[in-house]
Coordinates of C-alpha atoms in Angstrom, one line a residue:
X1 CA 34.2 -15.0 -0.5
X2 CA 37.7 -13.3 -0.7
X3 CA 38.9 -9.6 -0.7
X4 CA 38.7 -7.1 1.6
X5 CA 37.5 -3.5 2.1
X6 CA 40.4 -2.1 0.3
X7 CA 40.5 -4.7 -2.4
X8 CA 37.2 -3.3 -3.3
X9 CA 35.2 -6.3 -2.3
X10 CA 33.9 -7.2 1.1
X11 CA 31.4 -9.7 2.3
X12 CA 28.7 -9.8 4.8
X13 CA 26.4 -12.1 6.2
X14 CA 22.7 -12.8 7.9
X15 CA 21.1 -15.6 9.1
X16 CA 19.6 -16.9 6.0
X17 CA 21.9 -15.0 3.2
X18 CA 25.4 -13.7 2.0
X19 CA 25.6 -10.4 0.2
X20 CA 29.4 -9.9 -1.5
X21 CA 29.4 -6.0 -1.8
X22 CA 31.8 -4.3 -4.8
X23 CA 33.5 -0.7 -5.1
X24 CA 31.8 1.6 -7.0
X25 CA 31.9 5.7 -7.4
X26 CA 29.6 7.8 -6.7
X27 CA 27.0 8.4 -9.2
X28 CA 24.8 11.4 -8.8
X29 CA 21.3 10.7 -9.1
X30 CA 21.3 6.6 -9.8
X31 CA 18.5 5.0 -9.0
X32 CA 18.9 1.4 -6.7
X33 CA 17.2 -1.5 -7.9
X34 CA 17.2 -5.2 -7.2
X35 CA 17.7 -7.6 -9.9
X36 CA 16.5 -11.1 -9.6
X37 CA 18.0 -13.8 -11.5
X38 CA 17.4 -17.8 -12.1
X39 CA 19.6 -20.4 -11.9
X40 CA 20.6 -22.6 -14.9
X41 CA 20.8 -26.3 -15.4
X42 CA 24.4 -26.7 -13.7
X43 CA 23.5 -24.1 -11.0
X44 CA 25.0 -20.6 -12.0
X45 CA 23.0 -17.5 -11.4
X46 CA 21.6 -16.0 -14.8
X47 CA 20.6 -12.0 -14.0
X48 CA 18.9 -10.3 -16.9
X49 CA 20.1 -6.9 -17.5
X50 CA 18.2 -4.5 -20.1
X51 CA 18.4 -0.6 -20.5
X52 CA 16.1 1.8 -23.2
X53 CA 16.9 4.9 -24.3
X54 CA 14.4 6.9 -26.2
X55 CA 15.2 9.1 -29.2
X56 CA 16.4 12.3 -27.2
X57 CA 18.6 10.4 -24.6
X58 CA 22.0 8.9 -25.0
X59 CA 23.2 6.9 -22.3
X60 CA 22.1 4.4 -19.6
X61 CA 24.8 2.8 -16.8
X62 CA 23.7 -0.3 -15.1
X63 CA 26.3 -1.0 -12.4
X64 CA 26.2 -4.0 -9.8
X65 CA 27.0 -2.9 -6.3
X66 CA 26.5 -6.1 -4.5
X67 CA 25.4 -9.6 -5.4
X68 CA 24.2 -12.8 -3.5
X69 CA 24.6 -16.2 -4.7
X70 CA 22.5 -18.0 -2.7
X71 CA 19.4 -15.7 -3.5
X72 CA 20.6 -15.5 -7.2
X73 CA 19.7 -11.7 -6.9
X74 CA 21.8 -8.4 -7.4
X75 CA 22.2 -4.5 -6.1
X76 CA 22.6 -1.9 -8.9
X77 CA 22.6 1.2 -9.7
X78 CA 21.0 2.9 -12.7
X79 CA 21.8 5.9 -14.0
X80 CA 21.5 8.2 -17.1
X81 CA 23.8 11.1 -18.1
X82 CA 24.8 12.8 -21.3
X83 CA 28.3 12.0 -22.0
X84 CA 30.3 12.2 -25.5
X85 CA 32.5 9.2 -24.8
X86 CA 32.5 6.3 -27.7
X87 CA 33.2 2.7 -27.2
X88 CA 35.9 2.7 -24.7
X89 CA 39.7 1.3 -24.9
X90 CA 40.5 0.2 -21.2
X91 CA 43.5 -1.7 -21.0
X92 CA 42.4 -4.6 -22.7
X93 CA 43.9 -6.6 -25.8
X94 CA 41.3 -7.2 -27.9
X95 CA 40.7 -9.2 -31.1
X96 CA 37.5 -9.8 -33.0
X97 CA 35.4 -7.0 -34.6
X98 CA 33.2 -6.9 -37.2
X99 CA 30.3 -4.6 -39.4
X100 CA 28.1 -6.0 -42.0
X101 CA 25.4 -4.5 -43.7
X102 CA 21.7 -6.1 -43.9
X103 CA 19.6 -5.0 -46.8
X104 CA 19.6 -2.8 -49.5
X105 CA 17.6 -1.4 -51.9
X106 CA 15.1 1.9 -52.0
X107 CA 12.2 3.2 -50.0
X108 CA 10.4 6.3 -50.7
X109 CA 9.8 7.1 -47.0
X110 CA 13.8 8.4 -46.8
X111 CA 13.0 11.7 -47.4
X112 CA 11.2 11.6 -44.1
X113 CA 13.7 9.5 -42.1
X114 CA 15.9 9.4 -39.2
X115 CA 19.7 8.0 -39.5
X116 CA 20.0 6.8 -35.8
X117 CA 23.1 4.6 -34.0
X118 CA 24.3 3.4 -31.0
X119 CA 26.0 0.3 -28.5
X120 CA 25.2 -1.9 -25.8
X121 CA 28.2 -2.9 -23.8
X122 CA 28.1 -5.3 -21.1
X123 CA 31.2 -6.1 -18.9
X124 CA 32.7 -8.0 -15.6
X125 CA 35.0 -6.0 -13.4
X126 CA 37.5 -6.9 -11.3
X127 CA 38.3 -5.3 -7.5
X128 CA 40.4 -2.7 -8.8
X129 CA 37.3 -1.9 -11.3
X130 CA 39.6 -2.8 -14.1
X131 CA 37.3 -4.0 -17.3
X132 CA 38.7 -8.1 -17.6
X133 CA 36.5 -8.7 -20.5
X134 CA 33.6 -7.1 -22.4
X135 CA 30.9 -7.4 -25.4
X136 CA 29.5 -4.6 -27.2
X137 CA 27.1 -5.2 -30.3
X138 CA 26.3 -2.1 -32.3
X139 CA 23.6 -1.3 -34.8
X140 CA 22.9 1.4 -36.6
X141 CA 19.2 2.3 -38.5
X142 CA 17.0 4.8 -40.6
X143 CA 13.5 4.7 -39.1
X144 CA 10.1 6.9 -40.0
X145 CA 8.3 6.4 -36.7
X146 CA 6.4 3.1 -38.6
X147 CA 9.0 0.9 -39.7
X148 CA 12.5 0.0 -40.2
X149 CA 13.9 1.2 -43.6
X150 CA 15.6 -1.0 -45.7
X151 CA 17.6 1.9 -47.7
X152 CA 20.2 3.2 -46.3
X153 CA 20.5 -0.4 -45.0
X154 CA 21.0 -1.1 -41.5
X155 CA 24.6 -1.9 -40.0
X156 CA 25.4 -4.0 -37.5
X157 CA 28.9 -4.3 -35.8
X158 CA 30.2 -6.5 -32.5
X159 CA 33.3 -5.6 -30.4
X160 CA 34.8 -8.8 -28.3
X161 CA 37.4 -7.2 -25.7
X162 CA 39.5 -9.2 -22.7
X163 CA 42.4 -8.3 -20.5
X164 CA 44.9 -10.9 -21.6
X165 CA 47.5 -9.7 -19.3
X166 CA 45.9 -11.2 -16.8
X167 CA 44.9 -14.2 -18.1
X168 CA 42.0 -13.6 -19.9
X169 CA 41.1 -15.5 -23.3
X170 CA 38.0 -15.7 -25.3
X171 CA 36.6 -19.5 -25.8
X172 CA 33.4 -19.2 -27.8
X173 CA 31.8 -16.8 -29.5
X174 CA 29.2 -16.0 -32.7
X175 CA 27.1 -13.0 -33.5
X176 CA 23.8 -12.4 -35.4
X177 CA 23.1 -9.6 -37.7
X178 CA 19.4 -9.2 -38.2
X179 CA 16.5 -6.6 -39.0
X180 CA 12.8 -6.9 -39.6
X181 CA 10.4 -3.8 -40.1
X182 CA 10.1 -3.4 -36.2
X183 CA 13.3 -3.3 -35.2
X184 CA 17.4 -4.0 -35.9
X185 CA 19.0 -7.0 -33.8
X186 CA 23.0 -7.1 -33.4
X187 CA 23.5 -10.1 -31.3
X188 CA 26.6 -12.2 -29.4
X189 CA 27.2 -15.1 -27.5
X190 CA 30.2 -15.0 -26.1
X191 CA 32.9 -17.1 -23.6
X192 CA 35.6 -16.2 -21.8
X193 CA 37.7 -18.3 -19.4
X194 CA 40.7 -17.5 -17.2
X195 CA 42.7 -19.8 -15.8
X196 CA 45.2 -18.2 -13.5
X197 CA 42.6 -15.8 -11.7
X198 CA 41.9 -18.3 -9.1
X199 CA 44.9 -20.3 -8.8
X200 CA 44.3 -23.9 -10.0
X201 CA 40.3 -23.1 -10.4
X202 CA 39.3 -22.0 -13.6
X203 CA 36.8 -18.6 -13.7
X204 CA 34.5 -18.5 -16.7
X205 CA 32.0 -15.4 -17.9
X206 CA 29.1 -15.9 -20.3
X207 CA 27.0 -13.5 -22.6
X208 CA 24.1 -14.8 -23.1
X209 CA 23.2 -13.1 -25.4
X210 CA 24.4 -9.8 -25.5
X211 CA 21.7 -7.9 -27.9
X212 CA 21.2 -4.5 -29.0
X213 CA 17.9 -2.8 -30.6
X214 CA 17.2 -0.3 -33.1
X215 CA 13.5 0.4 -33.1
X216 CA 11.3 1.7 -35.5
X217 CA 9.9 4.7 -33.0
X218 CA 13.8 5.4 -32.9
X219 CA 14.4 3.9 -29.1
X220 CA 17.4 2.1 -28.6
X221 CA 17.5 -0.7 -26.4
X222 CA 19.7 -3.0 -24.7
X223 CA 19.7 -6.6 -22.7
X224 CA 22.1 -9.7 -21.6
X225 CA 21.9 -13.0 -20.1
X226 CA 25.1 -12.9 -17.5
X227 CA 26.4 -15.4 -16.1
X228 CA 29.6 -16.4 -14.1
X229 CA 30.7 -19.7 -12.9
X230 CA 34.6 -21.2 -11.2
X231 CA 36.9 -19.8 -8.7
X232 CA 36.7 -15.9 -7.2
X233 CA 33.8 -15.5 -9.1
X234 CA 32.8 -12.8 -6.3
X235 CA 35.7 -10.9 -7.2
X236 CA 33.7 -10.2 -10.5
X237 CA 30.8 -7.4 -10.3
X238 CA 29.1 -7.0 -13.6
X239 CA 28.5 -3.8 -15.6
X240 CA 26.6 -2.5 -18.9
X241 CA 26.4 0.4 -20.8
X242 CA 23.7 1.7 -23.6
X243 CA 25.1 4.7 -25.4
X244 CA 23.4 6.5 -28.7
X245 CA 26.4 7.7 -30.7
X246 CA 23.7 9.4 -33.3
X247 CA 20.8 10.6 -33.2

C-alpha cells in the first residue's frame, strides 16, 4: 500500500484485514454504504456499482472512500443533488465517441409521450482526485409509462476518456446499442492500461460493462462491473456518476 495522508491515500490495518482509505470532500447528506464484491478467475476484485434515478431526479454520486483487497469489499458514499453540469472535460485527452440511432418508424402513443435523456459515468481516480480514465454510455428515449417507443427512435451514445499525460492508453473496447419495449441499453466494455504508473509494473482498469438504462416508467438507471488489477492499484479509488440531462 503506498501514499500517505497528504497524497490522499493512507492505509490501515487489523488483525485479520487491510482497509486503503482515499481523499474525498465533503458531501452533505451522502449516505455510507458497504459494497461487497467477488473475485474473478485470476483473482481481482469485481465490485458492482448501480445507481436509479426516477423521473423527477437528476443525479446520483457513488464515490469510494476506502477499499480492502483482501475482503474484496468497498466504503462509499452515495449522494443525490440537483446539479446542471453535463458530461464533464477534466484534463483528459480523449478519443472515441459515438451516437447511433435504434429504430424508427411511427407510434400513435407520441402524442402522450415523454422525450427523456441522460449518462452513466463511471471512473478511477487517482490521489490527487484527478479523473485518469472514464466511460460514460448515454441513451436517450420517448416512453408512455407502458413501453418504449419506437418513434422518435431511441439514441444511444458512448464517451471513452483517459489522461494520456500520464500514461494512460485505452486497450480494448466495444459498445452495444440496444432497446426493447421495457427499456433502452447503451453498453461498453472497455480497457485501459498504463504502464509508467507503477514503475516497471503495469496498472490495468476494466469496465465491465458499463451500462446505462432508459426505462419505460421513465427511471433512469445505471451499473458497472469494476475492476483493477497491476501495480499501485490502491492508489486508484473508483467513482460513478448517473445524471438525467432531460427530463
Amino acid at each position: 500500500v503506498g501514499g500517505d495522508r497528504e497524497a490522499g491515500v493512507a492505509a490501515a490495518s487489523s488483525a485479520d484485514n487491510a482497509w486503503i482509505y482515499y481523499a474525498h470532500p465533503v458531501i452533505a447528506g451522502a449516505q455510507e454504504a458497504t459494497l461487497v464484491g467477488s473475485v474473478d478467475a485470476d483473482g481481482s476484485c469485481v465490485i458492482p456499482v448501480q445507481s436509479a434515478l426516477p423521473p423527477e431526479s437528476t443525479t446520483a454520486s457513488v464515490d469510494e472512500t476506502a477499499f480492502n483487497p483482501d475482503l474484496c469489499q468497498s466504503k462509499v458514499l452515495i449522494s443525490a443533488k440537483d446539479d446542471t453540469e453535463d458530461i464533464p472535460d477534466s484534463a483528459q485527452k480523449d478519443e472515441g465517441d459515438a451516437t447511433a440511432e435504434v429504430g424508427t418508424g411511427t407510434d400513435a402513443a407520441i402524442l402522450a409521450t415523454t422525450r427523456s435523456a441522460g449518462y452513466y459515468k463511471s471512473y478511477y481516480e487517482d490521489p490527487v482526485q484527478l479523473d485518469v480514465n472514464s466511460v460514460t454510455n448515454s441513451t436517450t428515449w420517448s416512453w408512455n409509462g407502458s413501453s418504449v417507443l419506437s418513434s422518435p427512435g431511441p439514441v444511444g451514445g458512448y464517451h471513452y476518456g483517459w489522461f494520456k499525460g500520464s500514461g494512460w492508453s485505452l486497450k480494448e473496447n466495444n459498445w452495444q446499442n440496444t432497446y426493447t419495449s421495457y427499456q433502452t441499453t447503451s453498453s461498453s466494455y472497455v480497457h485501459y492500461r498504463n504502464g509508467t504508473f507503477c514503475a516497471t509494473i503495469d496498472t490495468h482498469t476494466y469496465y465491465d460493462r458499463n451500462n446505462v438504462h432508459g426505462r419505460k416508467d421513465g427511471w433512469l438507471l445505471g451499473n458497472v462491473n469494476a475492476r483493477k488489477k497491476g501495480g499501485c492499484t490502491s492508489l486508484l479509488s473508483f467513482h460513478t456518476k448517473l445524471k438525467r440531462t432531460k427530463n
